[in-house]
Coordinates of C-alpha atoms and ligand atoms in Angstrom, one line a residue:
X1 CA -23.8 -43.4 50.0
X2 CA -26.0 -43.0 46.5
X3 CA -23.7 -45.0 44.0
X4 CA -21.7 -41.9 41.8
X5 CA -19.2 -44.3 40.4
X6 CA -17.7 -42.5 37.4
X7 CA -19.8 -39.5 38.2
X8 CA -18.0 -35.9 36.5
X9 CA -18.2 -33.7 39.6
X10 CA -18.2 -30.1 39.0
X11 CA -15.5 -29.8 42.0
X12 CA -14.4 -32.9 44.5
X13 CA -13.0 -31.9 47.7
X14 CA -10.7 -34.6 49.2
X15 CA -11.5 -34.7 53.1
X16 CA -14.0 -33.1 55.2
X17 CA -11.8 -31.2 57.7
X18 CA -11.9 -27.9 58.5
X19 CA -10.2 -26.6 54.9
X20 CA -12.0 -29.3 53.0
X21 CA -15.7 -28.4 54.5
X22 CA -15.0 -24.3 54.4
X23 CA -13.8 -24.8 50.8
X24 CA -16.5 -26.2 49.5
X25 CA -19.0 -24.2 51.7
X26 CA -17.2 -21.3 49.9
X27 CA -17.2 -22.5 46.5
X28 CA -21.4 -23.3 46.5
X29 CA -21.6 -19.8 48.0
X30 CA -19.4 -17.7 45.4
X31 CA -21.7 -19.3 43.1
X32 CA -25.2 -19.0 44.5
X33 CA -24.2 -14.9 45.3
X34 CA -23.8 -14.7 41.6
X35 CA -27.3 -15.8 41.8
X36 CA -26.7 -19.1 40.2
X37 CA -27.8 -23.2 41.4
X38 CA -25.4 -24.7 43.4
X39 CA -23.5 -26.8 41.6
X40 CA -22.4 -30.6 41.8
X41 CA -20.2 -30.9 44.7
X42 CA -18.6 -33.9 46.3
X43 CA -16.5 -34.4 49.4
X44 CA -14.8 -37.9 49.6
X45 CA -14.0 -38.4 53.6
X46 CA -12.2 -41.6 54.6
X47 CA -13.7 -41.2 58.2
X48 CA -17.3 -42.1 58.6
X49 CA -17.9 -39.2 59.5
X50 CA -17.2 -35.2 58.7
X51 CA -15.1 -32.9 60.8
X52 CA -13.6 -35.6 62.9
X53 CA -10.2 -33.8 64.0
X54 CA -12.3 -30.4 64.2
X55 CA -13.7 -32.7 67.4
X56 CA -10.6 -32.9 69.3
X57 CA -9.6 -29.1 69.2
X58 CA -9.2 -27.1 72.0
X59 CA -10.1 -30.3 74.2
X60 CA -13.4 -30.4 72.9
X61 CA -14.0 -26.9 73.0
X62 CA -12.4 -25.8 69.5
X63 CA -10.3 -23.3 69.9
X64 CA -11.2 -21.7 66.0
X65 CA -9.4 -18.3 66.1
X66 CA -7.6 -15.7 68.2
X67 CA -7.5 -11.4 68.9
X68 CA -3.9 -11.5 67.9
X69 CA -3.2 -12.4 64.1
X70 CA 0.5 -11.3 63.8
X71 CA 2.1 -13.3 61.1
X72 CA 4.7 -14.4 63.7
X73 CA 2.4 -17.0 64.7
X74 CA 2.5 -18.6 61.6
X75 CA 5.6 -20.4 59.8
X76 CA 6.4 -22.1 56.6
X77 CA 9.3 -22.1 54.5
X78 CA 8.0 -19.6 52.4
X79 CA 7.6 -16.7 55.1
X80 CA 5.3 -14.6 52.8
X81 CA 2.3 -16.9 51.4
X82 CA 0.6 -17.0 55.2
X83 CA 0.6 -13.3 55.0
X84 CA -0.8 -13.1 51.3
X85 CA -3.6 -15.5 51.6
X86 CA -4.6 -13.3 54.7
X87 CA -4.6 -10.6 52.7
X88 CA -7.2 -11.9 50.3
X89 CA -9.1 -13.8 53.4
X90 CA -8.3 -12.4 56.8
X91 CA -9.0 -14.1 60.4
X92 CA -11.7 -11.0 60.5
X93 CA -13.4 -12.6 57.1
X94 CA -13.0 -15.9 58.5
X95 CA -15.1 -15.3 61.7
X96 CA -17.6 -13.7 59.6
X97 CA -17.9 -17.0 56.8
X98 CA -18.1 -18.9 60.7
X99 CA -20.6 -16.6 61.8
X100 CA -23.0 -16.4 58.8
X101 CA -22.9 -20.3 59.1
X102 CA -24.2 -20.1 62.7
X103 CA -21.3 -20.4 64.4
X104 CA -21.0 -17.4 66.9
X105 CA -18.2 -16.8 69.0
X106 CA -16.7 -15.8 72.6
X107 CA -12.9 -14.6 74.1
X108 CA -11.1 -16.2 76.7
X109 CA -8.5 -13.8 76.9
X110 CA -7.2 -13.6 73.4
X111 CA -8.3 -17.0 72.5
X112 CA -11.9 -17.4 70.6
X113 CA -14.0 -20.2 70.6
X114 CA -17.6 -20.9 70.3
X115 CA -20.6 -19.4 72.9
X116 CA -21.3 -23.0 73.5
X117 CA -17.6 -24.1 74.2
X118 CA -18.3 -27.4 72.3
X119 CA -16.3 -28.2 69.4
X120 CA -19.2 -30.6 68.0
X121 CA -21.7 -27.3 67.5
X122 CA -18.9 -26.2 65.2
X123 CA -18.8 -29.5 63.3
X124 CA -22.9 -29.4 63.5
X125 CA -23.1 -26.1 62.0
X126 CA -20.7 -27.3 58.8
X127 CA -22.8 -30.4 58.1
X128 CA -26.1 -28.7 58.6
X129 CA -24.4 -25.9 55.7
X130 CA -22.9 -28.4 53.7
X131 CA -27.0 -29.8 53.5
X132 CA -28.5 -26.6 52.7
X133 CA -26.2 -25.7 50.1
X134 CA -26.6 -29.9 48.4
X135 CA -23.1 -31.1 49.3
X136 CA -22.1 -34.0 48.7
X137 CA -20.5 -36.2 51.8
X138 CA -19.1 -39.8 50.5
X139 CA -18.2 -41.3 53.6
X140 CA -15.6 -44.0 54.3
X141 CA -14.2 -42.7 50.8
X142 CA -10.3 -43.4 50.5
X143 CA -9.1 -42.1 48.4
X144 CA -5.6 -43.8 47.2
X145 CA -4.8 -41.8 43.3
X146 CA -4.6 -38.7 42.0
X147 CA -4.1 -38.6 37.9
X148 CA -4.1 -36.0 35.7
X149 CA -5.7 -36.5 32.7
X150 CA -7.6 -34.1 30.4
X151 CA -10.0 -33.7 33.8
X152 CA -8.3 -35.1 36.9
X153 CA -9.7 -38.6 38.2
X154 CA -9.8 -39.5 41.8
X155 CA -9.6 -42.9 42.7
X156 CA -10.5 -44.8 45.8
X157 CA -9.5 -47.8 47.5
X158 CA -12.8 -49.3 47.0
X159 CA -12.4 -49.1 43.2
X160 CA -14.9 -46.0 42.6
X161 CA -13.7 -43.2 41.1
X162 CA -14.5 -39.8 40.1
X163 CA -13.4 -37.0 37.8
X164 CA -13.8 -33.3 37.7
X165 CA -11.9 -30.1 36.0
X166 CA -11.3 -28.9 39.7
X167 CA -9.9 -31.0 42.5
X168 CA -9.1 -29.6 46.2
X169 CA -7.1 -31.4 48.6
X170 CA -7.6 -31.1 52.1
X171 CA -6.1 -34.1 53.6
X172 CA -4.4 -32.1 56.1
X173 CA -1.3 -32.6 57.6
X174 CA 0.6 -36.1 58.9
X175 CA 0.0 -35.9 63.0
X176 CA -2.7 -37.1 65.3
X177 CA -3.4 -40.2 62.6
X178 CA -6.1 -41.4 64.9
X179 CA -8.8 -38.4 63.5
X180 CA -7.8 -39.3 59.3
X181 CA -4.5 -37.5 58.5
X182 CA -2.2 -40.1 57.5
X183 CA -0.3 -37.3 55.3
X184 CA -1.9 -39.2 52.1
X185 CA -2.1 -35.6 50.3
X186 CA 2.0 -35.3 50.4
X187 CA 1.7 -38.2 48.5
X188 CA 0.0 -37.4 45.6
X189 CA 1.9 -34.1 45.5
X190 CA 4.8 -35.2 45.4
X191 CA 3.3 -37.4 42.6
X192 CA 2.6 -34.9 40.6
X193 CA 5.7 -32.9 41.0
X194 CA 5.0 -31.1 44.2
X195 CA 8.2 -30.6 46.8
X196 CA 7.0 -31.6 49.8
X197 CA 9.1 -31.2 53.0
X198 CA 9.2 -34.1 55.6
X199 CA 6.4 -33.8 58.3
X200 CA 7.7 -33.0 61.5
X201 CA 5.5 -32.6 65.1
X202 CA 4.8 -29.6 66.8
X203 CA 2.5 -28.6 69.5
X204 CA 3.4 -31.4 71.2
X205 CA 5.3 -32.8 73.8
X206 CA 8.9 -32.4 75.1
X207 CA 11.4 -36.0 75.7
X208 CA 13.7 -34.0 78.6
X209 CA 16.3 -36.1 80.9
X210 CA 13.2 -37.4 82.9
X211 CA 15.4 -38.4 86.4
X212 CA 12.9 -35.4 88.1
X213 CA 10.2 -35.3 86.1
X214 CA 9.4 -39.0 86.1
X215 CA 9.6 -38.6 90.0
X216 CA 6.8 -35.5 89.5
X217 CA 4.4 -37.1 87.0
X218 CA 1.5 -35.4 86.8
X219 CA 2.1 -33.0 88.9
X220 CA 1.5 -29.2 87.3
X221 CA 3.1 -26.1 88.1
X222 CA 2.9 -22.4 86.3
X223 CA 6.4 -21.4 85.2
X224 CA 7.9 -19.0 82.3
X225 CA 9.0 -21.0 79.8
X226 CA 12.5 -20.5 78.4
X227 CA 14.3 -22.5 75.6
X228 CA 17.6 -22.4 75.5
X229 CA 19.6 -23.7 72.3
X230 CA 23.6 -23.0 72.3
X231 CA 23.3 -20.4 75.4
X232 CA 20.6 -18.3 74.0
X233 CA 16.9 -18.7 74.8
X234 CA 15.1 -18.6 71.1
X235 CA 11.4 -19.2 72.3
X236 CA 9.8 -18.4 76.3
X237 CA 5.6 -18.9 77.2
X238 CA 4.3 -18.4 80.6
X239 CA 1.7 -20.8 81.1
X240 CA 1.2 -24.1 82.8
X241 CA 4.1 -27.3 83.0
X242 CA 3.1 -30.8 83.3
X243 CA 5.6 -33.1 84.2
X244 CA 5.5 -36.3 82.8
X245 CA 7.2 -40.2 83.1
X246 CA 9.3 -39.1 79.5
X247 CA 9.7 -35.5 80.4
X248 CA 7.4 -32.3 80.1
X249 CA 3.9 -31.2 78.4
X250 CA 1.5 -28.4 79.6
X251 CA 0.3 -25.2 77.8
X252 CA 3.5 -23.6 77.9
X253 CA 5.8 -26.1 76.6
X254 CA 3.2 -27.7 73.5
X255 CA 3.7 -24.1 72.8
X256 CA 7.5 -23.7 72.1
X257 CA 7.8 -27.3 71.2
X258 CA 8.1 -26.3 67.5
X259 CA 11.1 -25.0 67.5
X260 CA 12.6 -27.9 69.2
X261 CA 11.4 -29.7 66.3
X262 CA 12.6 -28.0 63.7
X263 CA 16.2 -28.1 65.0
X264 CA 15.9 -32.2 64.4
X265 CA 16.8 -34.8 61.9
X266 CA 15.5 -38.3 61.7
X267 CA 14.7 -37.9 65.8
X268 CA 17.9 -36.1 66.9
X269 CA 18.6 -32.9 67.5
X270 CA 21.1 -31.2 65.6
X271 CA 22.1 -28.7 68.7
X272 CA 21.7 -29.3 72.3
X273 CA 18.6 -27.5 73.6
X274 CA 17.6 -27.3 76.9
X275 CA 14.2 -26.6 78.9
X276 CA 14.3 -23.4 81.5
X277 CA 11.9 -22.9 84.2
X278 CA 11.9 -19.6 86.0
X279 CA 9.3 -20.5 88.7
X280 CA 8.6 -16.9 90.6
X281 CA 9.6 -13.2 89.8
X282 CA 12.7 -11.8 91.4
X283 CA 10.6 -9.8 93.5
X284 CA 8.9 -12.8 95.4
X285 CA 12.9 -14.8 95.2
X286 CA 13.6 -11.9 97.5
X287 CA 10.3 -12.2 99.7
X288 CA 11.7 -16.1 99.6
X289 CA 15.2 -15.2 100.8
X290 CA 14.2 -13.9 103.5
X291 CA 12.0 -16.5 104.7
X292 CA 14.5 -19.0 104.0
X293 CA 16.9 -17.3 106.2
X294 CA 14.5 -16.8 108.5
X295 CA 13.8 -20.8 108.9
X296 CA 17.2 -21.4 109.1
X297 CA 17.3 -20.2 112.3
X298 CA 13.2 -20.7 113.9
X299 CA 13.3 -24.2 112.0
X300 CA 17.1 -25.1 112.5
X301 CA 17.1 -28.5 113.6
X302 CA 14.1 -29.7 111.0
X303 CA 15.5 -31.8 108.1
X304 CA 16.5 -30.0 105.0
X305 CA 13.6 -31.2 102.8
X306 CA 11.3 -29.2 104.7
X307 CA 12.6 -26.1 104.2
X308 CA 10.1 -25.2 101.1
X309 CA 7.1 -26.1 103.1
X310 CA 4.1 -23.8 101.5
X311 CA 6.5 -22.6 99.1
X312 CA 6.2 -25.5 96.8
X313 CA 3.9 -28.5 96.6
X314 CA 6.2 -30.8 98.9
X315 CA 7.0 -33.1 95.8
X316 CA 8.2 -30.3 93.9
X317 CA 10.0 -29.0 96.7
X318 CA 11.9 -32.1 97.3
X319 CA 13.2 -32.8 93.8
X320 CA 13.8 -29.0 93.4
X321 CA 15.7 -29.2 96.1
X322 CA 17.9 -32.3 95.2
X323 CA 18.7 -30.6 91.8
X324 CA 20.2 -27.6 93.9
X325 CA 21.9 -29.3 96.5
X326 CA 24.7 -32.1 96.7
X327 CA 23.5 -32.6 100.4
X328 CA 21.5 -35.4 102.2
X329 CA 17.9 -33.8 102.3
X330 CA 18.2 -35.7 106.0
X331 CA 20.6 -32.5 107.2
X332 CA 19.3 -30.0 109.4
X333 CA 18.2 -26.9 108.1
X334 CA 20.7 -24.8 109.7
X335 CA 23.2 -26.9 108.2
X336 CA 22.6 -24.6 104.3
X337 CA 25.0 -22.0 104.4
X338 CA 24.3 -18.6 102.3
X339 CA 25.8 -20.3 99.4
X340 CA 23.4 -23.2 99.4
X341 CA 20.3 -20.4 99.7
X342 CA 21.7 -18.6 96.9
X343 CA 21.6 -22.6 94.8
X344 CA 18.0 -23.0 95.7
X345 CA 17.0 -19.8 94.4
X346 CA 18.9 -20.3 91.2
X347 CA 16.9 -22.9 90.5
X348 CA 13.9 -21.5 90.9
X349 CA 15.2 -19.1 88.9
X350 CA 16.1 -21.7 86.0
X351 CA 15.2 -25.0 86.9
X352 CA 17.0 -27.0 83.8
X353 CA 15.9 -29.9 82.0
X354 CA 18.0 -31.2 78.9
X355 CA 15.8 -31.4 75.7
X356 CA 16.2 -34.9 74.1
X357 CA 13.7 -34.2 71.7
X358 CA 9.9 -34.6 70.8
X359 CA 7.0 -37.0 71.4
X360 CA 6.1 -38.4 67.4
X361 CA 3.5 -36.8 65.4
X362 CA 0.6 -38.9 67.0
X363 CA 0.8 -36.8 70.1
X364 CA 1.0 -33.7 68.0
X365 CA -1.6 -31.3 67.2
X366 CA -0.2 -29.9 63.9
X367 CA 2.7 -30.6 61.5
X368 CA 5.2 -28.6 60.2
X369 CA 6.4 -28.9 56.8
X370 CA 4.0 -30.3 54.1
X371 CA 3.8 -29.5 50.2
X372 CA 6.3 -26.8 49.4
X373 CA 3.7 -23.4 49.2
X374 CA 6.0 -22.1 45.9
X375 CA 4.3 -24.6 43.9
X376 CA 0.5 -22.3 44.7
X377 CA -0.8 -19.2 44.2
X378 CA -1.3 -17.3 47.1
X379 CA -4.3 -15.4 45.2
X380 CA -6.1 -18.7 44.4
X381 CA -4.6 -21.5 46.8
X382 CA -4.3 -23.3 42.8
X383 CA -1.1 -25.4 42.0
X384 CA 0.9 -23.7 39.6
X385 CA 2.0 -27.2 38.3
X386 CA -1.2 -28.7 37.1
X387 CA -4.0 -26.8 36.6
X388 CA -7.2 -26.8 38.2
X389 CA -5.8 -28.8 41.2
X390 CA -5.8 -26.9 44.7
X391 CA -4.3 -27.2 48.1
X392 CA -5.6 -26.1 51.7
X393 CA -4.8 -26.6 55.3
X394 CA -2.6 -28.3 57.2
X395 CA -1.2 -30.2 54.0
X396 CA 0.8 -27.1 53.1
X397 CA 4.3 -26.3 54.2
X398 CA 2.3 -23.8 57.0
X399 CA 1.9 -24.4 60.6
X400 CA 0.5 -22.2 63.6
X401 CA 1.0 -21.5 66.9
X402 CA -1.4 -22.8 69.9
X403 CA -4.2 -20.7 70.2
X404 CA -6.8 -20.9 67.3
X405 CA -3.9 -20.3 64.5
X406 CA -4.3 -23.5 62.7
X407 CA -8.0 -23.7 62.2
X408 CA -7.9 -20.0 60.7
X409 CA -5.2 -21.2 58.6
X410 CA -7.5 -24.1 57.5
X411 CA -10.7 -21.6 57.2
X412 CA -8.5 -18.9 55.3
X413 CA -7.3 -21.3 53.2
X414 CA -10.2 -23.5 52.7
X415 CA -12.7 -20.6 51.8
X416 CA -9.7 -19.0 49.4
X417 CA -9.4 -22.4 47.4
X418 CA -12.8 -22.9 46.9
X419 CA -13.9 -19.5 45.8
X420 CA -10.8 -19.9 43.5
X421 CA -12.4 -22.9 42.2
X422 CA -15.7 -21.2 42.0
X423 CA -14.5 -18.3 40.1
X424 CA -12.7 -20.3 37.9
X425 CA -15.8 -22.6 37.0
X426 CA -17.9 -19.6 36.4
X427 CA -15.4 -17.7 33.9
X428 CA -15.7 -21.6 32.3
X429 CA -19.5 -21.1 32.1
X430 CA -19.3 -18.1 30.2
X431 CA -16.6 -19.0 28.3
Ligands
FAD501 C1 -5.8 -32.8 69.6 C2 -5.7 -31.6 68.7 C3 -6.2 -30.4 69.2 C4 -6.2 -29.3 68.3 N1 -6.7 -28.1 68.8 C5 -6.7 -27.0 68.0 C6 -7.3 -25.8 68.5 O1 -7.9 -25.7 69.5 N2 -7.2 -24.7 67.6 C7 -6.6 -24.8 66.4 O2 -6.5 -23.8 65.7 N3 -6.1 -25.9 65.9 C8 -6.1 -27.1 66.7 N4 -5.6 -28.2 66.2 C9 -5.1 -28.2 64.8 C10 -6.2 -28.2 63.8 O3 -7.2 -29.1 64.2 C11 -5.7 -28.6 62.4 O4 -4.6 -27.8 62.0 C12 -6.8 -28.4 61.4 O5 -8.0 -29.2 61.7 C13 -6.4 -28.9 60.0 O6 -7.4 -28.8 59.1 P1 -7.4 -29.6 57.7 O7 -8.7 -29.4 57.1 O8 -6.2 -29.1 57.0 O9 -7.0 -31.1 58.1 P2 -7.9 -32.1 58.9 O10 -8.8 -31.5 59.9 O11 -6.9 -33.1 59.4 O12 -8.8 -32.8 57.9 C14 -8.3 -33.7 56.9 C15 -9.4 -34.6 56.5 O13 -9.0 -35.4 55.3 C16 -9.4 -36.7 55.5 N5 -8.5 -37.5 54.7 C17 -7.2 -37.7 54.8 N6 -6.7 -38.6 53.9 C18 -7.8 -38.9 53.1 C19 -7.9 -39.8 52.0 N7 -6.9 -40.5 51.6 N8 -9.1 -40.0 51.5 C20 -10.2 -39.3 52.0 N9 -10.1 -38.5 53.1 C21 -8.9 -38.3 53.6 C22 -9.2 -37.0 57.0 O14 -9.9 -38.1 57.4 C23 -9.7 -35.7 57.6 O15 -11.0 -35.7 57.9 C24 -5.6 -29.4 67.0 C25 -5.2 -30.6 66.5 C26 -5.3 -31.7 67.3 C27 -4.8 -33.1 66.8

C-alpha cells in the first residue's frame, strides 16, 4: 500500500467485510448524489485481501438475502433495533444498493443468491465499486487501538496510524476466525464503554450422545427437526441431518442450533435439551405398519435387522433399530411382537439424541451476542457514547437465521452507518 501514515481520513472503515465494504460504498455514494467528489476514504483490512468471509457463504455460492424478512429471523437482546434499522434500510433497499453495484440476483425457493451462484462475483463486484468510487483498501492493516481523542486515531500493529472525525467498525463478529474475525471490535468497545455480551456460536453444529451417530458418520437423512428443552420442543426445521463422529450437523440442525446455544454457560448447558427426529409422516408410519406386519409373516424366519430393508438405508435401519429394541438383531423376524412394531415406529417417529452442546465458534457461521445495540442509534448505526464512532454487522449484539439473514443484516447495517457518516460529514461541510 501507498504510505498514509498519519494521514486525517475523512472516514476509516475498520474491515472489509460485507458491513465494512457496503458502508463505505454507501457513504462515497450519499455524497457524490449530493453531487459532490468523493471524499477520502480508507478501509484498513487485516486479511490480504477484501471480502474474505463473504467467500465462504452459502458454500461458495453466497447466500445474500431471502423472500421472507420477518423479524423472527433475527435476535439480539434488544428485540427492536433489527426491526428499526430495517425500517430506515429494508432487505428490498438492500437488494437494490446489491443490484445497482452489479450484483443481480436469483431464488431457490425463498433463498436468494447471485445469477452466477458464485460468492466471488459478489466480492468482485464490491472491489470493482470500491475502485470507481476511489476507496481506499490498506491491506494486511491490523488494527490493535481505538482512542478517542479530539478526532479518533486508529492504530495498527505495524505502528501506522490514522485519524479521522468518523470511524466505523466492521470487524464482525468472533466465529469462523480462519476468514479475519477474531472479535477484535468487542474489544475496543468495551474500551470505550461499550457492554458487550460474550460471543457465543450459532449456525453450527450439535455435540449429541454420539453412541449412534458415530456408527452413521456421514451418512444423511431428511427428517423434521424438533428441539426439545424440559419436555417442550422450542425450535423444529425440516431439512437435511448429517450424522457425525461428535454427533449431528446438516441444514436442519445448523438451523436450530442457536437456541441450544443460548441456553449455555461457559460450554454447559443450563437445561437438558435434547435432539428429535421425526423421520416420515404418520400417513406413510401407517403404509409402514402394514408392511412390517406383512414381513413378519412372508419374511419370518430372516434375522431381525432386515426387517427395514428399502425402508431405510441398511445402516440407518440397523442402529434405528437397536435404539428401539432390547433384542439381538440375530432373532427372526417373526419373533417382534405388536409391541416391538409399535417401538420401531416410535422411533421413527422421534428418534432421540441428548444434546450435550455445541461445536465452538470456529465451526460457526455467525455469533450471537456482540456489543450491546442500546449503546447505538438505530437511525444512524452511531454510538451514543462517543461521537462520531459507528458500529455494523456481525459485531453487534444481532444474529440471523440460516438463509441470507446475516449478510442483509451486514448490508442494512453497513449502508445505514455509512450514509450516517456521510450525512453527518456533509452537515460538517456546511457548517
Ligand atoms: C462458513 C460461513 C458461511 C456463511 N454463509 C452465509 C450465507 O450463505 N448467508 C448469510 O447471510 N450469512 C452467511 N454467513 C454469515 C455472514 O458471512 C456474516 O454474518 C457476515 O459476513 C458478517 O459481515 P461483517 O461485515 O459484519 O463481518 P465479516 O464479514 O466477518 O468482516 C469483518 C472483517 O473485518 C476484518 N477485521 C477483523 N478484525 C480486524 C482488525 N483488527 N483489523 C483490521 N481488520 C479486521 C476481518 O478480517 C474481516 O474481513 C456465513 C458465515 C460463515 C463463516
Amino acid at each position: 500500500m501507498t504510505n498514509v501514515d498519519q494521514r486525517k481520513l475523512d472516514l476509516l472503515v475498520i474491515g472489509a467485510g460485507a458491513s465494512g465494504m457496503a458502508a463505505a460504498i454507501s457513504f462515497q455514494q450519499t455524497l457524490t448524489a449530493q453531487g459532490k467528489d468523493p471524499a477520502d476514504v480508507l478501509i484498513l483490512e487485516k486479511n490480504e485481501r477484501v471480502g474474505k468471509k463473504v467467500l465462504t457463504t452459502g458454500n461458495g455460492r453466497c447466500n445474500l438475502s431471502n423472500k421472507d424478512m420477518s423479524l423472527s429471523h433475527f435476535h439480539s437482546h434488544n428485540t427492536s433495533f433489527a426491526g428499526q434499522v430495517f425500517s430506515s434500510v429494508s432487505p428490498l433497499d438492500c437488494l437494490a444498493f446489491l443490484e445497482e453495484i452489479g450484483i443481480v440476483t436469483t431464488a431457490e425457493g425463498d433463498k436468494l443468491f447471485p445469477m452466477s451462484k458464485t460468492a466471488a462475483s459478489v466480492v468482485d463486484a464490491f472491489r470493482f465499486q470500491l475502485e470507481d468510487l476511489k476507496i481506499e483498501v490498506a491491506e494486511n492493516a491490523v488494527v490493535t487501538e481505538i482512542v478517542k481523542d479530539q478526532d479518533l486515531i486508529v492504530r495498527c500493529e505495524d505502528g501506522r496510524s490514522f485519524t479521522s472525525e468518523k470511524v466505523i467498525i466492521a470487524t464482525g463478529g468472533a466465529c469462523a476466525a480462519y476468514t479475519g474475525s477474531t472479535g477484535d471490535g468487542y474489544k475496543w468497545l468495551h474500551e470505550l464503554g461499550h457492554k458487550v455480551y460474550a460471543p457465543k456460536p450459532s449456525i453450527v453444529q450439535l455435540l449429541t450422545d454420539n453412541s449412534v451417530t458415530k456408527a452413521l458418520s456421514g451418512l444423511r437423512l431428511d427428517a423434521e427437526v424438533s428441539l426439545i428443552c424440559d419436555g417442550h420442543v422450542i425450535a423444529s426445521q425440516y431439512g437435511e441431518v448429517l450424522f457425525t463422529d461428535y454427533g449431528l450437523s446438516g441444514p436442519a440442525i445448523l438451523q436450530v442450533s442457536g437456541e441450544v446455544s443460548r441456553r449455555m454457560k461457559k460450554d454447559q448447558l443450563t437445561v437438558p435439551m435434547s435432539v428429535s427426529l421425526r423421520l416420515f409422516d404418520e400417513d406413510t408410519l401407517t403404509c409402514i405398519r402394514g408392511e412390517l406386519e406383512t414381513r413378519r409373516k412372508s419374511f419370518s424366519s430372516r434375522p431381525i435387522d432386515q426387517i427395514l430393508l428399502s425402508v431405510l438405508p441398511q445402516k440407518i435401519a440397523l442402529q434405528l433399530l437397536k435404539s428401539s429394541l432390547e433384542r439381538p438383531m440375530a432373532l427372526p423376524v417373526s419373533a417382534l411382537s405388536d409391541g416391538d412394531i409399535g417401538k420401531i415406529l416410535n422411533t421413527m417417529r422421534a428418534w432421540n439424541f441428548q444434546v450435550l452442546g455445541t461445536r465452538s465458534l470456529e465451526f460457526a457461521q455467525t455469533t450471537i451476542g456482540g456489543a450491546d445495540c442500546d449503546g447505538f442509534s438505530p437511525e444512524t448505526m452511531e454510538s451514543s457514547i462517543v461521537p462520531g464512532l459507528f458500529a455494523c454487522g456481525e459485531v453487534l449484539d444481532v444474529d440471523g437465521d440460516c438463509g441470507g439473514y446475516n449478510l442483509t443484516w451486514a448490508f442494512a447495517s453497513g449502508i445505514l452507518a455509512g450514509r450516517s457518516a456521510a450525512e453527518q460529514f456533509l452537515n460538517g461541510a456546511e457548517a
